[in-house]
PDB file of C-alpha atoms in Angstrom:
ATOM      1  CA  UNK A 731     -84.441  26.916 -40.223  1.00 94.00           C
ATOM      2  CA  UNK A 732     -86.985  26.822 -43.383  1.00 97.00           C
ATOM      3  CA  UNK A 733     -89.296  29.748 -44.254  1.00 98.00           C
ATOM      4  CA  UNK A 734     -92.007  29.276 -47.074  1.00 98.00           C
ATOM      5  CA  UNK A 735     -93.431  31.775 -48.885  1.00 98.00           C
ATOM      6  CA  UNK A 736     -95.732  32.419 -52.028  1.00 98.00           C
ATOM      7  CA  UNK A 737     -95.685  33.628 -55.660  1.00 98.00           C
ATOM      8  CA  UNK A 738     -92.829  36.521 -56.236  1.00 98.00           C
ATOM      9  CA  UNK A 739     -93.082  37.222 -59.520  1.00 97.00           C
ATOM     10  CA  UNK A 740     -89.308  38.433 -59.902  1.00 96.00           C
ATOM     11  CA  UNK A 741     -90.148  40.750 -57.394  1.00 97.00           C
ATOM     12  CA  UNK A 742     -87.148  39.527 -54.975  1.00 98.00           C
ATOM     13  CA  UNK A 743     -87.886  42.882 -52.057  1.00 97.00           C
ATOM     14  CA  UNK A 744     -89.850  41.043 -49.721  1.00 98.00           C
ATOM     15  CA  UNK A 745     -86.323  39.314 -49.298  1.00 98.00           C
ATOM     16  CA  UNK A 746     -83.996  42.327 -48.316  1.00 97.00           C
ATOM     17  CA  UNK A 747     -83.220  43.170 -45.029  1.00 97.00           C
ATOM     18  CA  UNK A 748     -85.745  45.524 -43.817  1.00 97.00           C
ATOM     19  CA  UNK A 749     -88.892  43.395 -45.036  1.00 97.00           C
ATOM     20  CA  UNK A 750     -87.347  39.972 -43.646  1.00 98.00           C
ATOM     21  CA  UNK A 751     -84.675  40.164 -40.806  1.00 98.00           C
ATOM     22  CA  UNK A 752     -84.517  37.180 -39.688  1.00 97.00           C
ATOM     23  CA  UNK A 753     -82.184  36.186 -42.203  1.00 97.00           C
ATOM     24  CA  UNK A 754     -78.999  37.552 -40.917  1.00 97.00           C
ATOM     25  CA  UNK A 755     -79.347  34.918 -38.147  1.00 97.00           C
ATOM     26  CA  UNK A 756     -79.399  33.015 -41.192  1.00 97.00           C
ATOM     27  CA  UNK A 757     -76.790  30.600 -42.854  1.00 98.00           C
ATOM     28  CA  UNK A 758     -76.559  28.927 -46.651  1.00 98.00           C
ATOM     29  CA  UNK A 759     -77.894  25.917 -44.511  1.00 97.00           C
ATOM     30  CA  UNK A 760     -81.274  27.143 -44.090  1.00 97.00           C
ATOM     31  CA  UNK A 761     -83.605  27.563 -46.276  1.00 98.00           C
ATOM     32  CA  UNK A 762     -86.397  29.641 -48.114  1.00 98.00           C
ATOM     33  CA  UNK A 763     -89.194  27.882 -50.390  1.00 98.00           C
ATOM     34  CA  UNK A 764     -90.877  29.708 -53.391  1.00 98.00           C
ATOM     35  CA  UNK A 765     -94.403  28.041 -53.783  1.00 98.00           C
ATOM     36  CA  UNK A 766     -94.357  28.767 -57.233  1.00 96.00           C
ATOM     37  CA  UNK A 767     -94.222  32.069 -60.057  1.00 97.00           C
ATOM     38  CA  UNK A 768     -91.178  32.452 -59.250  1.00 98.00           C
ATOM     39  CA  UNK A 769     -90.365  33.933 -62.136  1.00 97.00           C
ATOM     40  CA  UNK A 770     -86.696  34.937 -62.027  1.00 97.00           C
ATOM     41  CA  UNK A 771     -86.293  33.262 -65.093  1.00 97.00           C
ATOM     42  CA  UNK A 772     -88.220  35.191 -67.563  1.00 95.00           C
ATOM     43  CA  UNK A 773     -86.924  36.998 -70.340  1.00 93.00           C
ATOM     44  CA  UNK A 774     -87.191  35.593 -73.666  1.00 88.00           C
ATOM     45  CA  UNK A 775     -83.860  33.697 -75.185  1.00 88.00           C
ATOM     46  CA  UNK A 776     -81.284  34.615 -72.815  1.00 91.00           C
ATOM     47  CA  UNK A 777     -80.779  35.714 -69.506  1.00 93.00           C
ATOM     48  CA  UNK A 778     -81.274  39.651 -69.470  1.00 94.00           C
ATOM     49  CA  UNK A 779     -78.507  42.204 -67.744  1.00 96.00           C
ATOM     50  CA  UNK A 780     -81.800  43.248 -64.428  1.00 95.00           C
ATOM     51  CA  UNK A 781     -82.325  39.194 -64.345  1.00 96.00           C
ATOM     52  CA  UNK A 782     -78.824  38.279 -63.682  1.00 97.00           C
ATOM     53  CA  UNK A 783     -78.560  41.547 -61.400  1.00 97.00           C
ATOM     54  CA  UNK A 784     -81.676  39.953 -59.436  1.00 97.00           C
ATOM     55  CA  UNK A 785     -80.617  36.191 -59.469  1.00 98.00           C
ATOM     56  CA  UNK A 786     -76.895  37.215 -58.225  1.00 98.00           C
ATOM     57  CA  UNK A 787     -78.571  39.011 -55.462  1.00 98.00           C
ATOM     58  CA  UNK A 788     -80.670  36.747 -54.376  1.00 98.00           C
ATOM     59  CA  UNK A 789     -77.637  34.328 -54.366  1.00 98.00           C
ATOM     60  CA  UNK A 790     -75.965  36.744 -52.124  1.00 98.00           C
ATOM     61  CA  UNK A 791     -77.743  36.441 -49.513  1.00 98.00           C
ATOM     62  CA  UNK A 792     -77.364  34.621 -46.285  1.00 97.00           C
ATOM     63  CA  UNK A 793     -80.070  31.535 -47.027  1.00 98.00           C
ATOM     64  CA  UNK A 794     -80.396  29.092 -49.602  1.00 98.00           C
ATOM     65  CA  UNK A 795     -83.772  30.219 -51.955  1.00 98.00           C
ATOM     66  CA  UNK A 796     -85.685  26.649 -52.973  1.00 98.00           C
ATOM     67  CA  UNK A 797     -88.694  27.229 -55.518  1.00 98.00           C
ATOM     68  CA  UNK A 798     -91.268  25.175 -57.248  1.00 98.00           C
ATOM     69  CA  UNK A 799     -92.372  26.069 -60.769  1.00 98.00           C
ATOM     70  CA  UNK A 800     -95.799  28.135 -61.387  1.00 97.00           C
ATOM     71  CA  UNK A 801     -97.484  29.038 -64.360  1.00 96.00           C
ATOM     72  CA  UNK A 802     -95.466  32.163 -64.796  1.00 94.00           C
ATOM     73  CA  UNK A 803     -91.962  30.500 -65.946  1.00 97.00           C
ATOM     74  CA  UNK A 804     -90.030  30.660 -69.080  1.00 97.00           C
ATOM     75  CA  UNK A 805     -89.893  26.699 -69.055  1.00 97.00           C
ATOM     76  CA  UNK A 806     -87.762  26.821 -72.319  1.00 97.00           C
ATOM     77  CA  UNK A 807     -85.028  28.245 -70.517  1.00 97.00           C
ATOM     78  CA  UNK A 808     -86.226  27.044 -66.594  1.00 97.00           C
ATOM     79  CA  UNK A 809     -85.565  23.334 -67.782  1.00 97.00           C
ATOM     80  CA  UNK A 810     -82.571  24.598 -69.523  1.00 96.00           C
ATOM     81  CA  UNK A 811     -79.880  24.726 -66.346  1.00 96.00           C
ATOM     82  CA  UNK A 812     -78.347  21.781 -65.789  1.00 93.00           C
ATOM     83  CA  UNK A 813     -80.130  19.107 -63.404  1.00 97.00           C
ATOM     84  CA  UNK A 814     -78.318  18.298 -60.527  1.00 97.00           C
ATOM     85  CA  UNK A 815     -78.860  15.595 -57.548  1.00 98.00           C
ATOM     86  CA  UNK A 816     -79.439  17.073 -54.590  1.00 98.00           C
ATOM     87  CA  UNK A 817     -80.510  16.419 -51.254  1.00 98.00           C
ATOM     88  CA  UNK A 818     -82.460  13.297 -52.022  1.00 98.00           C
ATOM     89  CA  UNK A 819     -84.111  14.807 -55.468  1.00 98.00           C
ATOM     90  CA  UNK A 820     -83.692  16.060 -58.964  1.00 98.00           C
ATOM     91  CA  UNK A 821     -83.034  20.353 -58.941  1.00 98.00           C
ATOM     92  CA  UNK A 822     -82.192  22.713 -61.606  1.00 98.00           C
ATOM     93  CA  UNK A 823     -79.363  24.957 -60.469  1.00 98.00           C
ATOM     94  CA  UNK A 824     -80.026  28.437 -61.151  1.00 98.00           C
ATOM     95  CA  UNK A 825     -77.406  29.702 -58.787  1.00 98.00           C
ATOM     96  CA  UNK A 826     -75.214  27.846 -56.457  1.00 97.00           C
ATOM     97  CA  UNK A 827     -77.628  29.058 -53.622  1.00 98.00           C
ATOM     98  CA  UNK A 828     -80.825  29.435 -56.409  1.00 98.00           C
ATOM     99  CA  UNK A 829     -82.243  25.564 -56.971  1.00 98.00           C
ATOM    100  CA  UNK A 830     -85.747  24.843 -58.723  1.00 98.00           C
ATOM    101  CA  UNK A 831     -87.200  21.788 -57.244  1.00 98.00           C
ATOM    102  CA  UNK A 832     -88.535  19.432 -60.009  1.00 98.00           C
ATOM    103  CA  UNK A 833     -91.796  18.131 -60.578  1.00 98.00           C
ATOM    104  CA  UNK A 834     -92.708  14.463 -58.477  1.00 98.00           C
ATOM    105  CA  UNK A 835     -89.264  15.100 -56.249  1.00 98.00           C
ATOM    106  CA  UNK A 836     -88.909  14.252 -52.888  1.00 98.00           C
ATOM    107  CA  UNK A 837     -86.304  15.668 -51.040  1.00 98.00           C
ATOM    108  CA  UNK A 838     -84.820  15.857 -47.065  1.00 97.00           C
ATOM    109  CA  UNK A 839     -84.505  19.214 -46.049  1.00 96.00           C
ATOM    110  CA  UNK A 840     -83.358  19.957 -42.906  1.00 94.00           C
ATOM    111  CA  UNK A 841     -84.570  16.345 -41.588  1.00 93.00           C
ATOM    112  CA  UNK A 842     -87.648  16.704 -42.649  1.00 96.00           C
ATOM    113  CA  UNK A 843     -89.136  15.259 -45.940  1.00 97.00           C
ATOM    114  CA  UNK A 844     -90.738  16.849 -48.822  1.00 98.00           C
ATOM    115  CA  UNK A 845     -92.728  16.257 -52.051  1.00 98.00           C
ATOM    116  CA  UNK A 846     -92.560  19.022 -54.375  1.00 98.00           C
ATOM    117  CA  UNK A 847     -94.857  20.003 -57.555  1.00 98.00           C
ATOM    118  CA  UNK A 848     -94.553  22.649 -59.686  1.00 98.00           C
ATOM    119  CA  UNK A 849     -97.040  24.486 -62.105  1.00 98.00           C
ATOM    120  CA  UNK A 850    -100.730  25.235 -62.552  1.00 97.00           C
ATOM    121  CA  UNK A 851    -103.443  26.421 -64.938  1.00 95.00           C
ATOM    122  CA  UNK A 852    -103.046  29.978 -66.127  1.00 93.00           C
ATOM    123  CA  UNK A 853    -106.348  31.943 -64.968  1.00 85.00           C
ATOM    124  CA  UNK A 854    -105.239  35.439 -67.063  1.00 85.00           C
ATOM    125  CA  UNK A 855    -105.956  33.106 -70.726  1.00 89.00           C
ATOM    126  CA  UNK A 856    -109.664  33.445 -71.040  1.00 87.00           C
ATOM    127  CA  UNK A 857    -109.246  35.029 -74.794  1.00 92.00           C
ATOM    128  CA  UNK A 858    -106.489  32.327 -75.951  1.00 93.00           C
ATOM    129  CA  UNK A 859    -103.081  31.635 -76.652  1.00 92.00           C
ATOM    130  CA  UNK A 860    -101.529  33.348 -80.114  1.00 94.00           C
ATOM    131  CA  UNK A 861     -98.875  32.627 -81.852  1.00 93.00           C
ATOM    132  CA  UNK A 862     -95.408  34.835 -81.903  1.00 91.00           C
ATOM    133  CA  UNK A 863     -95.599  35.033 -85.940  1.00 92.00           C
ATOM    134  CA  UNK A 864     -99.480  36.535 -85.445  1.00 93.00           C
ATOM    135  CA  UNK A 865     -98.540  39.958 -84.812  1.00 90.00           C
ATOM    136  CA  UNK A 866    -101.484  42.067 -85.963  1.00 91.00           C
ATOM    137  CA  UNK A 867    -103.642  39.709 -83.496  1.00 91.00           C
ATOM    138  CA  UNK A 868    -101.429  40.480 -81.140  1.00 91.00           C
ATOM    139  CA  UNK A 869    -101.456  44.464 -81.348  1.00 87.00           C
ATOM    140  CA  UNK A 870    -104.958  44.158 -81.461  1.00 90.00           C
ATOM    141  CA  UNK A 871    -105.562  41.709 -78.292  1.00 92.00           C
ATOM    142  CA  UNK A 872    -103.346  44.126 -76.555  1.00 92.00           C
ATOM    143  CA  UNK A 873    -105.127  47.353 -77.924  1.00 90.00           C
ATOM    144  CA  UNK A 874    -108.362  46.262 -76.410  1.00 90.00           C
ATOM    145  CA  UNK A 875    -106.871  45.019 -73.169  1.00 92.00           C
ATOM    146  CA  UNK A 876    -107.687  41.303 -74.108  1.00 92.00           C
ATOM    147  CA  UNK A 877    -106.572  38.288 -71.161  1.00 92.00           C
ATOM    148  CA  UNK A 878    -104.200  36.367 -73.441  1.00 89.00           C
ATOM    149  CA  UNK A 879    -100.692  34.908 -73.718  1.00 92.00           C
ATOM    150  CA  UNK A 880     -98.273  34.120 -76.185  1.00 92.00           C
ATOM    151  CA  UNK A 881     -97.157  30.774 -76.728  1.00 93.00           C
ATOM    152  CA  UNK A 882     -93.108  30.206 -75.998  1.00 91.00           C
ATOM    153  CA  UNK A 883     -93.046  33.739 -75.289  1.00 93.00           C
ATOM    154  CA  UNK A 884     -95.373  34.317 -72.261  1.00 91.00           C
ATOM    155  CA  UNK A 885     -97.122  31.459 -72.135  1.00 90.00           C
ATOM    156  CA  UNK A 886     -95.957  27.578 -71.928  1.00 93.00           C
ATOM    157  CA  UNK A 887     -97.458  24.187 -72.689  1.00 94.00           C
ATOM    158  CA  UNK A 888     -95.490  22.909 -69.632  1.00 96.00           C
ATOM    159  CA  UNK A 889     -97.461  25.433 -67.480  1.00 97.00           C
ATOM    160  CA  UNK A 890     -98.886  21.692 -66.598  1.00 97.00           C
ATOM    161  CA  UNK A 891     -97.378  18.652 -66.482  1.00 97.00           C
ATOM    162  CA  UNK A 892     -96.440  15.785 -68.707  1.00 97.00           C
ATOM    163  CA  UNK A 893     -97.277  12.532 -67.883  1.00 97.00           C
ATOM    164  CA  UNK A 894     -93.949  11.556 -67.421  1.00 98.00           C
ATOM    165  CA  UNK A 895     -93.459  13.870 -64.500  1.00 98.00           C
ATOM    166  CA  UNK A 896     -97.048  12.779 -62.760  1.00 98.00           C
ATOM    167  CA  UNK A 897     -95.891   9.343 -63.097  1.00 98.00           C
ATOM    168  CA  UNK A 898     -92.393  10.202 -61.460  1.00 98.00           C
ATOM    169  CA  UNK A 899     -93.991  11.837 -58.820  1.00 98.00           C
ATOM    170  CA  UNK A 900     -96.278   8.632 -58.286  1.00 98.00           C
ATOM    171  CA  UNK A 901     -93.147   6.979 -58.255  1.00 98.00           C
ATOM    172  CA  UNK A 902     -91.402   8.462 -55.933  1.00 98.00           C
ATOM    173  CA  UNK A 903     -94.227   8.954 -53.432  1.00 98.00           C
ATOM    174  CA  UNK A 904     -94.275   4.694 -53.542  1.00 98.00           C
ATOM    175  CA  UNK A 905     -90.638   4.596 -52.340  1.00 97.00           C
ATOM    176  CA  UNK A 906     -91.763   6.894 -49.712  1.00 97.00           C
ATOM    177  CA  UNK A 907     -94.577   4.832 -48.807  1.00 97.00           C
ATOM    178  CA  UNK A 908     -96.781   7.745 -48.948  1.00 98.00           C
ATOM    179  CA  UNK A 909     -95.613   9.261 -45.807  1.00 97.00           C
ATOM    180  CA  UNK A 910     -93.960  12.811 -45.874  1.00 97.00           C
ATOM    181  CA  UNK A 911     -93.495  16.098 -43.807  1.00 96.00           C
ATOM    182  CA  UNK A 912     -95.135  18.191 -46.328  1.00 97.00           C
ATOM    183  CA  UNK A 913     -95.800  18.894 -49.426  1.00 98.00           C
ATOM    184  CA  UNK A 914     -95.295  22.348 -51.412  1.00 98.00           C
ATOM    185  CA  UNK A 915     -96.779  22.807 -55.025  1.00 98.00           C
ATOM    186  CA  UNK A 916     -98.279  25.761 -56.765  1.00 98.00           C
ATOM    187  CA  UNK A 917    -102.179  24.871 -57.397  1.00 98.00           C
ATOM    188  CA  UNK A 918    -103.595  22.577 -55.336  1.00 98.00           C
ATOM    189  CA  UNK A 919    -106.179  20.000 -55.190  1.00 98.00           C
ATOM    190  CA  UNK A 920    -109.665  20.447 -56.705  1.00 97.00           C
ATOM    191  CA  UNK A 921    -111.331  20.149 -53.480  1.00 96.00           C
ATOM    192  CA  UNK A 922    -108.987  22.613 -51.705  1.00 97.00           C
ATOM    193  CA  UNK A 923    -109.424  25.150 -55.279  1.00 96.00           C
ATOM    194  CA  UNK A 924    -112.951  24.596 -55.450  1.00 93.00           C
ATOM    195  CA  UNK A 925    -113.245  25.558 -51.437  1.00 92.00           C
ATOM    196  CA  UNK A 926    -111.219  28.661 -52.054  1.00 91.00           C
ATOM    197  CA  UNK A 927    -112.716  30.186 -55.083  1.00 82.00           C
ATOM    198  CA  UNK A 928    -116.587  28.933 -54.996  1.00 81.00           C
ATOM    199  CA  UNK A 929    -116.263  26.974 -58.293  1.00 77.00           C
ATOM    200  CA  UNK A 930    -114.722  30.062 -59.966  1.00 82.00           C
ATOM    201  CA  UNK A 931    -111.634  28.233 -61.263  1.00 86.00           C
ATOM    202  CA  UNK A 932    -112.467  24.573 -62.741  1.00 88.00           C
ATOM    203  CA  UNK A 933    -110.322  21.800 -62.247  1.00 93.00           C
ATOM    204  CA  UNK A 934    -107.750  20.439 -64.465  1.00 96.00           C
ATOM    205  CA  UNK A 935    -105.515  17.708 -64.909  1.00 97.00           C
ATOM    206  CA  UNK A 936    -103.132  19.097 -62.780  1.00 98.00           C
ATOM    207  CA  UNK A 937    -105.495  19.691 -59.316  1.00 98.00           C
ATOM    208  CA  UNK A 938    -107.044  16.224 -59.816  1.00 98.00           C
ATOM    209  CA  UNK A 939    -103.846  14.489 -59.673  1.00 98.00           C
ATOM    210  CA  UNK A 940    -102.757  16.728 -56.624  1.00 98.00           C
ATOM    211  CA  UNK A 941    -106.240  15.577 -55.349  1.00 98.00           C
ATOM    212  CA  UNK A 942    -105.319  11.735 -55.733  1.00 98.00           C
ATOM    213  CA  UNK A 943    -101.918  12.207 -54.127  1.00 98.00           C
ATOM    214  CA  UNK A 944    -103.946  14.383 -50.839  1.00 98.00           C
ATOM    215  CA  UNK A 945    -106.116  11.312 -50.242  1.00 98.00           C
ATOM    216  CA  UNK A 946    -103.295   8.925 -50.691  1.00 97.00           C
ATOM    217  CA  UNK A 947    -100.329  11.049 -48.619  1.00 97.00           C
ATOM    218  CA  UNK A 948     -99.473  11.239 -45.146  1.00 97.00           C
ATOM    219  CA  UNK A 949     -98.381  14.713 -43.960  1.00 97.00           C
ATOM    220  CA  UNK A 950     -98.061  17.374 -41.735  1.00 96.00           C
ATOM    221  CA  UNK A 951     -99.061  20.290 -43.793  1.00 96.00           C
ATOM    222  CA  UNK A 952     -99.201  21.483 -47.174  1.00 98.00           C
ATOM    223  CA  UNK A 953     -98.009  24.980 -48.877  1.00 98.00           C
ATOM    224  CA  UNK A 954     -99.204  26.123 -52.247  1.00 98.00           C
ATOM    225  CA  UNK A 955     -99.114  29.287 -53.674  1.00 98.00           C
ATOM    226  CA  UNK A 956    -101.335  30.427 -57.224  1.00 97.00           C
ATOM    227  CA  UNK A 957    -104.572  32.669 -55.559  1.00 95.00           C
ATOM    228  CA  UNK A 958    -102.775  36.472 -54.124  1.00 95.00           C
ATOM    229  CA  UNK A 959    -103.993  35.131 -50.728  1.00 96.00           C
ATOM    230  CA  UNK A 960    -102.409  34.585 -47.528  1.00 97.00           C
ATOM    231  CA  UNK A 961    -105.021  32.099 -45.737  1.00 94.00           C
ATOM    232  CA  UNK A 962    -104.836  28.737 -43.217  1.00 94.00           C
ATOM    233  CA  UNK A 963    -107.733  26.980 -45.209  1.00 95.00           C
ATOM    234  CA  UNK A 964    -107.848  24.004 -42.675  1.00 94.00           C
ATOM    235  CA  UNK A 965    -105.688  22.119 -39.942  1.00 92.00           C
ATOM    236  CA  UNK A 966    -103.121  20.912 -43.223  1.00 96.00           C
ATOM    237  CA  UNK A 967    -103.390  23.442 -46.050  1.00 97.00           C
ATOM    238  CA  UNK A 968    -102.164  26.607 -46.148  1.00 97.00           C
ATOM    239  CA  UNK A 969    -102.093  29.238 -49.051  1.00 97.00           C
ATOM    240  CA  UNK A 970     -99.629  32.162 -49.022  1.00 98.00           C
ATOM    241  CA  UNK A 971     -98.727  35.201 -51.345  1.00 98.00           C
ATOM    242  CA  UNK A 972     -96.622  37.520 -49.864  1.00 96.00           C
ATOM    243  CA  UNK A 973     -96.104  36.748 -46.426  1.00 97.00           C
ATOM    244  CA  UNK A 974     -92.993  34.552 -45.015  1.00 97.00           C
ATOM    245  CA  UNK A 975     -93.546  32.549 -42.377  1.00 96.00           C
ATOM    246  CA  UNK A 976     -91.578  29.374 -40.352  1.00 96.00           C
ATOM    247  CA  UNK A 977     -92.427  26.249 -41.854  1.00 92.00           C
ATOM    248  CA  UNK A 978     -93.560  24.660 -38.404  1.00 69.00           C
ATOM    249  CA  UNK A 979     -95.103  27.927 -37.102  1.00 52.00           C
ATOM    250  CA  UNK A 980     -98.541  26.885 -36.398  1.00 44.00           C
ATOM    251  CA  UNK A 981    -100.411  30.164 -35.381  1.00 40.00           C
ATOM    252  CA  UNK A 982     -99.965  31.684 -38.935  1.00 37.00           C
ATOM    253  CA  UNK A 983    -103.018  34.457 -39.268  1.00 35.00           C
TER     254      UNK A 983
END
C-alpha cells in the first residue's frame, strides 16, 4: 500500500488518525511519500526539543514516511544523517521509519519502480538572499515585510542541484533503460510549470532537466509537489498539497 502526498512543511497533522485512517490497516511495509518541503528538518545547528518530538512521532506510526527534498530544507543538516542503501537507492535515515530519498535515485517500492528528485527554485526570494553577519539588513527586510531568505539559515544553495546529482540521476535512469513506474520530485518540468502558472514562474536549471528526463522516461504517472494545489494536470502528472491519496488511484479530483 503507497499513499503520496504534497508539501508538509513540518506540519505532520494531516497524518494523525482522525485526518488519515487508513493507516491503522497499515503496516511499517507500506508506505507514505512526501513530494517535497518536508521540512522536519529545520532548525538551525541541531535538532530542536518540538523537532525531535515531531520526527519520533511520525516514526511511531504504523507506515513507513518516504520524502523527497524541496526548497524548504535545512540541507546542512538534511545531508548530514548518514546515507544508507536501501531498497535499490541511496536514502538518508532520519528515523528508522523516516528516509529522505536522494536526488537521481531509483528505487523498488512495493514492486513497483521509482525515480526520485528532490528540490526546486524558491518563489518567496524576489528581494534576495542576505547574509547571517548582515543583521541591520536583515531587521530592516523584515520591518518592511520584504520576500527574502537568509543564506545557511533559511535559505540553501542546494535548494537546486549540483551537477553531480543531475548526472547521477542520468545515470541511473540509463541502467533503467528509461522505463519506470513513476516518478516523484518537487518542481516539475518547464512545460508542466509553465502550464500551471501562465509563465508566472520561469524556468530554471532544475525544471529543464526534469523536462529532458519527461521526454526521455517511460512511466505511469508522475507526483510533484511545490504550487499549494491539489490538481490532475493531464493523463500522467499530478500536483498535490495537502491531500493523500493511493498511488494507483486513478479518479483523484
Amino acid at each position: 500500500m503507497i499513499y503520496i502526498t504534497g508539501d508538509t512543511h513540518s506540519d505532520f497533522s494531516r497524518f494523525n488518525e482522525d485526518n488519515f485512517p487508513i493507516q491503522t490497516e497499515m503496516t511499517k511495509d507500506d508506505y507514505v511519500i512526501i513530494c517535497g518541503d518536508f521540512g522536519g528538518v529545520w532548525t538551525f545547528e541541531e535538532e530542536s526539543s518540538r523537532e525531535k518530538e515531531m520526527l519520533d512521532w511520525l516514526d511511531s506510526r504504523n507506515f513507513t514516511t518516504l520524502f523527497v527534498d524541496g526548497n524548504h530544507e535545512n540541507y546542512t543538516r538534511l545531508y548530514s544523517y548518514p546515507v544508507q542503501e536501501w531498497n535499490g537507492g541511496k536514502v538518508h535515515k532520519i528515523r528508522d521509519s523516516v528516509l529522505h530519498l536522494m536526488r537521481g535515485e531509483v528505487f523498488d517500492i512495493d514492486n513497483k519502480k521509482f525515480f526520485v528528485f528532490g528540490g526546486a527554485r524558491s518563489h518567496d526570494i524576489q528581494d534576495g538572499i542576505l547574509n547571517l553577519d548582515e543583521e541591520e539588513r536583515i531587521y530592516e527586510y523584515r520591518k518592511r515585510g520584504a520576500f527574502f531568505r537568509i543564506r545557511d539559515f533559511s535559505w540553501w544553495d542546494l535548494e537546486l542541484p549540483t551537477k553531480e546529482e543531475m548526472e547521477n540521476g542520468i545515470r541511473n535512469l540509463e541502467k533503467a533503460d528509461y522505463k519506470v513506474d513513476y516518478i516523484i520530485s518537487h518542481c516539475c518540468p518547464t512545460n508542466i510549470q509553465s502550464l500551471l502558472s501562465g509563465g508566472r514562474y520561469k524556468k530554471d536549471s532544475l525544471t529543464d532537466y526534469l523536462q529532458e528526463i519527461s521526454e526521455k522516461c517511460t512511466f505511469k504517472k508522475w507526483y510533484f509537489g511545490h504550487y499549494h494545489n491539489n490538481k490532475k494536470v493531464n493523463s500522467e502528472f499530478v500536483l498535490l498539497y495537502k491531500d493523500i491519496i493511493p498511488i494507483e488511484y486513478e479518479s483523484i479530483f
